[in-house]
Every structure is written in C-alpha cells, then in structure tokens.
Amino acid sequence: MIRGFLFDLDGVIVDTAKFHFIAWQRMAAVLHIHFGQKENEQLKGISREESLDRILHWGGITLQQEEKQHWMDQKNAWYLECVAKMGPEEILPGVASFLREARKQGFSIALGSASKNAVPILEQTGLLSAFDQIVDGTVVTTSKPDPHVFLEGARRLGLAPEQCLVFEDAEAGIEAAHNGGMRSIGVGDPNVLHRAHRVIQSFKEIPDPSALIHTL
Ligand code: BG6
Ligand code: MG
C-alpha cells in the first residue's frame, strides 16, 4: 500500500528546465558548443557537474577542474537570475492542490531532487512547508538513475520503498525509482516516460491522491 509520495522538483513541481536550458545555452554559446532542446532533455535529473561533463563531451572539449568549477558557478549564477523572478504562479497546474490533498489524506511527502537550489525554489514558490522531508543535491551527490535520492527520501519518511510512489519528468528519474524498488508516475511525454507505471500530462488529471493509488 502506498503511504508516501516522493517528488522530483524540476519539471514536476515547477518548470525550471527552461531556466537550466537558458543558462547552459549561454555557456555553450561562449564555448561554441551546439546545445539544443534535444540535448537539454538528456540533462533532466542529471547533476550540475555531470551535466557540464556531458556538454563538454558533446563539444569535444576537455577542461581542468578549476575551469569546470568556473563554468558551474557561472551557469548557476545565470540560472539563479531566472529563479529570482519565480513566484507561486510558477507552480505547475494542479500540484499545489495535490500536495494539500495528500497531506489531508495522511500521506507523507518528501522531495527527491538532484538540485542544490531546491530549498530557495520551494521558498520562493511558497511550497517549502508542504514537504515533510527534503532530500536534494546538497545531501545526495550521485545522479539519477542511481536510486539513492529516493531511497534516502523513503528512509527519512520511515517507509519501505514499496510504500512510496515517485513523481518524475525525467527518464533517468523513472529508472531511479524502479532501481530503488518504487512505483512511478511519469509527468510529461509518454514517448520519453513509457517505462513509468502511469504517465500524466498534468496533476489536474489526478486531483485525488487516494483515488490515484488505486489505479496503479
Ligand atoms: C535536476 C535537473 O533536478 O537538478 C537538472 O533536472 C539539474 O537539469 C540538476 O542539472 C542539478 O540542479 P542544480 O540546481 O543543482 O544545478
Ligand atoms: Mg525533473
């Protein structure tokens, strides 16, 4: 029986993939590396450093650790310029009411994100108090599809993996959930997320958390 929900952040709660895209694209332009939507899709759920490594690899560029750190800091500064303008209106449709209902119905709720910016984003959108536990990129360093981020979320909620349902927009995130022995809901494109137990386009399709878990 599902008793807890583990939420990815970027692309599930807020559409920050567009901000990551803008920031990586600014860097790629300086380094003369082609970086389009297709490449951005492959970075969903992937840590900042691994994302940089992949972009540099695509561009055939090798950098020293110090230069890599410079680009990670610069990219994050550009990303935070976008994040600074965020407010509650950036919460994806149906998410805030799903979180409220889930709490009312007694489910435990954790965040399981690779991002080191999770807390500021949740603060700015007014969602921080909706979560019982936050597991983010400051806690976990391995990238999805490694299941650590979700296993740690389940552990902190005091639940077994099979009692948790993961919401993810990234292929790597769905894989991470399954690698951890959890069920998953894909949020987004069914062609990308076909391995999920169910795919939704929006939380507006699933207004009632209790009813949802009976469909799995
Ligand atoms: C994930 C995003 O949630 O967080 C990735 O899907 C991103 O695109 C990763 O690289 C790390 O985020 P941040 O905010 O720590 O750079
Ligand atoms: Mg995501």
PDB file of C-alpha atoms in Angstrom, chain A:
ATOM      1  CA  MET A   1       0.000   0.000   0.000  1.00  0.00           C
ATOM      2  CA  ILE A   2       1.364   3.431  -0.963  1.00  0.00           C
ATOM      3  CA  ARG A   3       1.782   5.703   2.079  1.00  0.00           C
ATOM      4  CA  GLY A   4       4.247   8.267   0.804  1.00  0.00           C
ATOM      5  CA  PHE A   5       4.964  10.411  -2.220  1.00  0.00           C
ATOM      6  CA  LEU A   6       8.442  11.327  -3.434  1.00  0.00           C
ATOM      7  CA  PHE A   7       8.516  14.343  -5.720  1.00  0.00           C
ATOM      8  CA  ASP A   8      11.167  15.358  -8.163  1.00  0.00           C
ATOM      9  CA  LEU A   9      11.329  19.175  -8.322  1.00  0.00           C
ATOM     10  CA  ASP A  10      12.482  20.442 -11.717  1.00  0.00           C
ATOM     11  CA  GLY A  11       9.840  19.619 -14.329  1.00  0.00           C
ATOM     12  CA  VAL A  12       7.359  18.130 -11.846  1.00  0.00           C
ATOM     13  CA  ILE A  13       6.614  20.924  -9.378  1.00  0.00           C
ATOM     14  CA  VAL A  14       7.995  23.848 -11.382  1.00  0.00           C
ATOM     15  CA  ASP A  15       9.115  24.171 -14.988  1.00  0.00           C
ATOM     16  CA  THR A  16      12.715  25.117 -14.258  1.00  0.00           C
ATOM     17  CA  ALA A  17      14.062  23.017 -17.170  1.00  0.00           C
ATOM     18  CA  LYS A  18      13.557  26.151 -19.277  1.00  0.00           C
ATOM     19  CA  PHE A  19      15.853  28.120 -16.918  1.00  0.00           C
ATOM     20  CA  HIS A  20      18.511  25.381 -16.876  1.00  0.00           C
ATOM     21  CA  PHE A  21      18.299  25.457 -20.680  1.00  0.00           C
ATOM     22  CA  ILE A  22      18.794  29.230 -20.869  1.00  0.00           C
ATOM     23  CA  ALA A  23      21.793  29.091 -18.516  1.00  0.00           C
ATOM     24  CA  TRP A  24      23.556  26.118 -20.170  1.00  0.00           C
ATOM     25  CA  GLN A  25      22.899  27.642 -23.572  1.00  0.00           C
ATOM     26  CA  ARG A  26      24.623  30.879 -22.542  1.00  0.00           C
ATOM     27  CA  MET A  27      27.687  28.849 -21.578  1.00  0.00           C
ATOM     28  CA  ALA A  28      27.560  26.676 -24.698  1.00  0.00           C
ATOM     29  CA  ALA A  29      27.416  29.796 -26.891  1.00  0.00           C
ATOM     30  CA  VAL A  30      30.603  31.144 -25.314  1.00  0.00           C
ATOM     31  CA  LEU A  31      32.348  27.781 -25.770  1.00  0.00           C
ATOM     32  CA  HIS A  32      30.976  27.361 -29.338  1.00  0.00           C
ATOM     33  CA  ILE A  33      29.183  24.117 -28.466  1.00  0.00           C
ATOM     34  CA  HIS A  34      25.850  23.259 -30.086  1.00  0.00           C
ATOM     35  CA  PHE A  35      23.226  22.894 -27.348  1.00  0.00           C
ATOM     36  CA  GLY A  36      19.561  22.473 -28.290  1.00  0.00           C
ATOM     37  CA  GLN A  37      16.338  21.176 -26.727  1.00  0.00           C
ATOM     38  CA  LYS A  38      17.273  17.600 -27.582  1.00  0.00           C
ATOM     39  CA  GLU A  39      20.499  17.876 -25.609  1.00  0.00           C
ATOM     40  CA  ASN A  40      18.699  19.644 -22.738  1.00  0.00           C
ATOM     41  CA  GLU A  41      16.257  16.726 -22.459  1.00  0.00           C
ATOM     42  CA  GLN A  42      19.202  14.423 -21.738  1.00  0.00           C
ATOM     43  CA  LEU A  43      20.254  16.547 -18.763  1.00  0.00           C
ATOM     44  CA  LYS A  44      16.979  16.218 -16.876  1.00  0.00           C
ATOM     45  CA  GLY A  45      17.625  14.685 -13.451  1.00  0.00           C
ATOM     46  CA  ILE A  46      21.385  14.840 -14.016  1.00  0.00           C
ATOM     47  CA  SER A  47      23.592  16.692 -11.502  1.00  0.00           C
ATOM     48  CA  ARG A  48      25.220  20.011 -12.365  1.00  0.00           C
ATOM     49  CA  GLU A  49      28.711  18.564 -12.725  1.00  0.00           C
ATOM     50  CA  GLU A  50      27.609  15.589 -14.794  1.00  0.00           C
ATOM     51  CA  SER A  51      25.555  17.925 -17.000  1.00  0.00           C
ATOM     52  CA  LEU A  52      28.657  20.035 -17.615  1.00  0.00           C
ATOM     53  CA  ASP A  53      30.727  16.924 -18.364  1.00  0.00           C
ATOM     54  CA  ARG A  54      28.164  15.807 -20.938  1.00  0.00           C
ATOM     55  CA  ILE A  55      28.006  19.208 -22.664  1.00  0.00           C
ATOM     56  CA  LEU A  56      31.807  19.435 -22.823  1.00  0.00           C
ATOM     57  CA  HIS A  57      31.931  15.895 -24.195  1.00  0.00           C
ATOM     58  CA  TRP A  58      29.397  16.782 -26.918  1.00  0.00           C
ATOM     59  CA  GLY A  59      31.577  19.768 -27.816  1.00  0.00           C
ATOM     60  CA  GLY A  60      34.780  17.707 -27.762  1.00  0.00           C
ATOM     61  CA  ILE A  61      36.253  19.983 -25.094  1.00  0.00           C
ATOM     62  CA  THR A  62      38.369  18.969 -22.094  1.00  0.00           C
ATOM     63  CA  LEU A  63      38.753  21.392 -19.188  1.00  0.00           C
ATOM     64  CA  GLN A  64      40.745  21.374 -15.953  1.00  0.00           C
ATOM     65  CA  GLN A  65      38.759  21.026 -12.713  1.00  0.00           C
ATOM     66  CA  GLU A  66      39.306  24.724 -11.924  1.00  0.00           C
ATOM     67  CA  GLU A  67      37.815  25.827 -15.264  1.00  0.00           C
ATOM     68  CA  LYS A  68      34.950  23.390 -14.831  1.00  0.00           C
ATOM     69  CA  GLN A  69      34.236  24.913 -11.419  1.00  0.00           C
ATOM     70  CA  HIS A  70      34.222  28.370 -13.008  1.00  0.00           C
ATOM     71  CA  TRP A  71      31.572  27.282 -15.557  1.00  0.00           C
ATOM     72  CA  MET A  72      29.451  25.523 -12.935  1.00  0.00           C
ATOM     73  CA  ASP A  73      29.460  28.696 -10.817  1.00  0.00           C
ATOM     74  CA  GLN A  74      28.760  30.919 -13.828  1.00  0.00           C
ATOM     75  CA  LYS A  75      25.953  28.669 -15.080  1.00  0.00           C
ATOM     76  CA  ASN A  76      24.408  28.634 -11.614  1.00  0.00           C
ATOM     77  CA  ALA A  77      24.611  32.431 -11.356  1.00  0.00           C
ATOM     78  CA  TRP A  78      22.752  32.728 -14.686  1.00  0.00           C
ATOM     79  CA  TYR A  79      20.246  30.107 -13.537  1.00  0.00           C
ATOM     80  CA  LEU A  80      19.636  31.945 -10.254  1.00  0.00           C
ATOM     81  CA  GLU A  81      18.913  35.163 -12.173  1.00  0.00           C
ATOM     82  CA  CYS A  82      15.892  33.314 -13.593  1.00  0.00           C
ATOM     83  CA  VAL A  83      14.990  31.662 -10.276  1.00  0.00           C
ATOM     84  CA  ALA A  84      14.984  35.060  -8.532  1.00  0.00           C
ATOM     85  CA  LYS A  85      11.969  36.084 -10.628  1.00  0.00           C
ATOM     86  CA  MET A  86       9.938  32.994  -9.661  1.00  0.00           C
ATOM     87  CA  GLY A  87       6.814  33.122  -7.520  1.00  0.00           C
ATOM     88  CA  PRO A  88       3.843  30.851  -6.695  1.00  0.00           C
ATOM     89  CA  GLU A  89       2.489  31.395 -10.242  1.00  0.00           C
ATOM     90  CA  GLU A  90       5.353  29.147 -11.464  1.00  0.00           C
ATOM     91  CA  ILE A  91       3.942  26.091  -9.659  1.00  0.00           C
ATOM     92  CA  LEU A  92       2.729  23.688 -12.341  1.00  0.00           C
ATOM     93  CA  PRO A  93      -1.068  23.255 -12.647  1.00  0.00           C
ATOM     94  CA  GLY A  94      -2.698  21.025 -10.035  1.00  0.00           C
ATOM     95  CA  VAL A  95       0.479  20.487  -7.987  1.00  0.00           C
ATOM     96  CA  ALA A  96      -0.337  22.760  -5.030  1.00  0.00           C
ATOM     97  CA  SER A  97      -3.807  21.267  -4.556  1.00  0.00           C
ATOM     98  CA  PHE A  98      -2.459  17.692  -4.937  1.00  0.00           C
ATOM     99  CA  LEU A  99       0.063  18.406  -2.161  1.00  0.00           C
ATOM    100  CA  ARG A 100      -2.667  19.859   0.074  1.00  0.00           C
ATOM    101  CA  GLU A 101      -4.986  16.899  -0.515  1.00  0.00           C
ATOM    102  CA  ALA A 102      -2.159  14.387   0.027  1.00  0.00           C
ATOM    103  CA  ARG A 103      -1.372  15.898   3.406  1.00  0.00           C
ATOM    104  CA  LYS A 104      -5.065  15.999   4.354  1.00  0.00           C
ATOM    105  CA  GLN A 105      -5.384  12.326   3.432  1.00  0.00           C
ATOM    106  CA  GLY A 106      -2.413  11.425   5.651  1.00  0.00           C
ATOM    107  CA  PHE A 107       0.273  10.687   3.063  1.00  0.00           C
ATOM    108  CA  SER A 108       3.904  11.501   3.874  1.00  0.00           C
ATOM    109  CA  ILE A 109       5.621  13.753   1.352  1.00  0.00           C
ATOM    110  CA  ALA A 110       9.303  14.150   0.501  1.00  0.00           C
ATOM    111  CA  LEU A 111      11.278  15.940  -2.151  1.00  0.00           C
ATOM    112  CA  GLY A 112      13.846  13.879  -4.068  1.00  0.00           C
ATOM    113  CA  SER A 113      15.797  16.239  -6.292  1.00  0.00           C
ATOM    114  CA  ALA A 114      19.322  16.411  -7.701  1.00  0.00           C
ATOM    115  CA  SER A 115      19.234  20.202  -7.394  1.00  0.00           C
ATOM    116  CA  LYS A 116      21.317  22.187  -4.937  1.00  0.00           C
ATOM    117  CA  ASN A 117      18.819  25.043  -5.418  1.00  0.00           C
ATOM    118  CA  ALA A 118      15.766  23.109  -4.209  1.00  0.00           C
ATOM    119  CA  VAL A 119      15.206  24.981  -0.928  1.00  0.00           C
ATOM    120  CA  PRO A 120      15.336  28.505  -2.415  1.00  0.00           C
ATOM    121  CA  ILE A 121      12.964  27.427  -5.208  1.00  0.00           C
ATOM    122  CA  LEU A 122      10.484  25.914  -2.722  1.00  0.00           C
ATOM    123  CA  GLU A 123      10.745  29.034  -0.542  1.00  0.00           C
ATOM    124  CA  GLN A 124      10.098  31.375  -3.431  1.00  0.00           C
ATOM    125  CA  THR A 125       7.092  29.411  -4.622  1.00  0.00           C
ATOM    126  CA  GLY A 126       5.739  29.090  -1.058  1.00  0.00           C
ATOM    127  CA  LEU A 127       5.872  25.280  -1.062  1.00  0.00           C
ATOM    128  CA  LEU A 128       8.585  24.521   1.490  1.00  0.00           C
ATOM    129  CA  SER A 129       6.109  23.685   4.272  1.00  0.00           C
ATOM    130  CA  ALA A 130       4.252  21.204   2.010  1.00  0.00           C
ATOM    131  CA  PHE A 131       7.143  18.725   2.419  1.00  0.00           C
ATOM    132  CA  ASP A 132       7.879  16.552   5.437  1.00  0.00           C
ATOM    133  CA  GLN A 133      11.423  15.865   4.219  1.00  0.00           C
ATOM    134  CA  ILE A 134      13.758  17.445   1.677  1.00  0.00           C
ATOM    135  CA  VAL A 135      16.413  15.296   0.012  1.00  0.00           C
ATOM    136  CA  ASP A 136      18.307  17.349  -2.549  1.00  0.00           C
ATOM    137  CA  GLY A 137      21.660  17.802  -4.275  1.00  0.00           C
ATOM    138  CA  THR A 138      23.214  19.102  -1.059  1.00  0.00           C
ATOM    139  CA  VAL A 139      22.515  15.708   0.556  1.00  0.00           C
ATOM    140  CA  VAL A 140      22.967  13.273  -2.308  1.00  0.00           C
ATOM    141  CA  THR A 141      25.757  13.521  -4.873  1.00  0.00           C
ATOM    142  CA  THR A 142      25.030  10.563  -7.155  1.00  0.00           C
ATOM    143  CA  SER A 143      22.935  11.330 -10.240  1.00  0.00           C
ATOM    144  CA  LYS A 144      19.707   9.557 -11.117  1.00  0.00           C
ATOM    145  CA  PRO A 145      19.277   6.731 -12.299  1.00  0.00           C
ATOM    146  CA  ASP A 146      21.095   5.922  -9.061  1.00  0.00           C
ATOM    147  CA  PRO A 147      18.177   5.427  -6.616  1.00  0.00           C
ATOM    148  CA  HIS A 148      19.963   6.961  -3.578  1.00  0.00           C
ATOM    149  CA  VAL A 149      17.962  10.225  -3.588  1.00  0.00           C
ATOM    150  CA  PHE A 150      14.638   8.350  -3.432  1.00  0.00           C
ATOM    151  CA  LEU A 151      15.851   5.640  -1.041  1.00  0.00           C
ATOM    152  CA  GLU A 152      17.005   8.375   1.334  1.00  0.00           C
ATOM    153  CA  GLY A 153      13.600  10.088   0.967  1.00  0.00           C
ATOM    154  CA  ALA A 154      11.788   6.844   1.830  1.00  0.00           C
ATOM    155  CA  ARG A 155      14.129   6.223   4.759  1.00  0.00           C
ATOM    156  CA  ARG A 156      13.539   9.711   6.167  1.00  0.00           C
ATOM    157  CA  LEU A 157       9.777   9.243   5.862  1.00  0.00           C
ATOM    158  CA  GLY A 158      10.124   5.951   7.741  1.00  0.00           C
ATOM    159  CA  LEU A 159       8.698   3.997   4.811  1.00  0.00           C
ATOM    160  CA  ALA A 160       9.817   0.997   2.779  1.00  0.00           C
ATOM    161  CA  PRO A 161      10.490   1.664  -0.933  1.00  0.00           C
ATOM    162  CA  GLU A 162       7.388  -0.278  -1.969  1.00  0.00           C
ATOM    163  CA  GLN A 163       5.272   2.065   0.153  1.00  0.00           C
ATOM    164  CA  CYS A 164       6.413   5.053  -1.918  1.00  0.00           C
ATOM    165  CA  LEU A 165       5.282   6.467  -5.234  1.00  0.00           C
ATOM    166  CA  VAL A 166       7.694   8.646  -7.206  1.00  0.00           C
ATOM    167  CA  PHE A 167       6.689  11.549  -9.494  1.00  0.00           C
ATOM    168  CA  GLU A 168       9.271  12.230 -12.191  1.00  0.00           C
ATOM    169  CA  ASP A 169       9.599  14.050 -15.518  1.00  0.00           C
ATOM    170  CA  ALA A 170      12.971  12.519 -16.461  1.00  0.00           C
ATOM    171  CA  GLU A 171      13.702   9.127 -17.938  1.00  0.00           C
ATOM    172  CA  ALA A 172      16.668   8.836 -15.551  1.00  0.00           C
ATOM    173  CA  GLY A 173      14.326   9.627 -12.653  1.00  0.00           C
ATOM    174  CA  ILE A 174      11.825   6.911 -13.579  1.00  0.00           C
ATOM    175  CA  GLU A 175      14.733   4.477 -13.772  1.00  0.00           C
ATOM    176  CA  ALA A 176      15.984   5.666 -10.363  1.00  0.00           C
ATOM    177  CA  ALA A 177      12.559   4.969  -8.851  1.00  0.00           C
ATOM    178  CA  HIS A 178      12.483   1.467 -10.313  1.00  0.00           C
ATOM    179  CA  ASN A 179      16.099   0.800  -9.310  1.00  0.00           C
ATOM    180  CA  GLY A 180      15.005   1.643  -5.760  1.00  0.00           C
ATOM    181  CA  GLY A 181      12.025  -0.722  -5.897  1.00  0.00           C
ATOM    182  CA  MET A 182       9.391   2.051  -6.097  1.00  0.00           C
ATOM    183  CA  ARG A 183       6.452   2.658  -8.360  1.00  0.00           C
ATOM    184  CA  SER A 184       6.451   5.726 -10.573  1.00  0.00           C
ATOM    185  CA  ILE A 185       4.260   8.294 -12.247  1.00  0.00           C
ATOM    186  CA  GLY A 186       5.803   9.993 -15.270  1.00  0.00           C
ATOM    187  CA  VAL A 187       4.879  13.640 -15.718  1.00  0.00           C
ATOM    188  CA  GLY A 188       5.198  14.652 -19.359  1.00  0.00           C
ATOM    189  CA  ASP A 189       5.796  12.950 -22.679  1.00  0.00           C
ATOM    190  CA  PRO A 190       4.619   9.281 -22.790  1.00  0.00           C
ATOM    191  CA  ASN A 191       7.208   8.540 -25.507  1.00  0.00           C
ATOM    192  CA  VAL A 192      10.033   9.532 -23.173  1.00  0.00           C
ATOM    193  CA  LEU A 193       8.463   8.148 -19.978  1.00  0.00           C
ATOM    194  CA  HIS A 194       6.992   4.880 -21.311  1.00  0.00           C
ATOM    195  CA  ARG A 195       8.650   2.854 -18.544  1.00  0.00           C
ATOM    196  CA  ALA A 196       6.642   4.628 -15.817  1.00  0.00           C
ATOM    197  CA  HIS A 197       3.701   2.800 -14.243  1.00  0.00           C
ATOM    198  CA  ARG A 198       1.478   5.614 -15.445  1.00  0.00           C
ATOM    199  CA  VAL A 199       2.088   8.830 -17.372  1.00  0.00           C
ATOM    200  CA  ILE A 200       0.175  12.063 -16.801  1.00  0.00           C
ATOM    201  CA  GLN A 201       0.474  15.391 -18.596  1.00  0.00           C
ATOM    202  CA  SER A 202      -0.599  17.376 -15.569  1.00  0.00           C
ATOM    203  CA  PHE A 203      -1.585  16.929 -11.915  1.00  0.00           C
ATOM    204  CA  LYS A 204      -5.006  18.252 -12.920  1.00  0.00           C
ATOM    205  CA  GLU A 205      -5.677  14.698 -14.175  1.00  0.00           C
ATOM    206  CA  ILE A 206      -5.202  13.285 -10.660  1.00  0.00           C
ATOM    207  CA  PRO A 207      -6.940  15.605  -8.169  1.00  0.00           C
ATOM    208  CA  ASP A 208      -7.445  12.866  -5.550  1.00  0.00           C
ATOM    209  CA  PRO A 209      -4.261  11.140  -4.225  1.00  0.00           C
ATOM    210  CA  SER A 210      -6.182   8.212  -2.652  1.00  0.00           C
ATOM    211  CA  ALA A 211      -8.045   7.552  -5.875  1.00  0.00           C
ATOM    212  CA  LEU A 212      -4.748   7.702  -7.804  1.00  0.00           C
ATOM    213  CA  ILE A 213      -3.041   4.944  -5.843  1.00  0.00           C
ATOM    214  CA  HIS A 214      -5.944   2.611  -6.531  1.00  0.00           C
ATOM    215  CA  THR A 215      -5.323   2.959 -10.279  1.00  0.00           C
ATOM    216  CA  LEU A 216      -1.754   1.605 -10.026  1.00  0.00           C
TER     217      LEU A 216
END
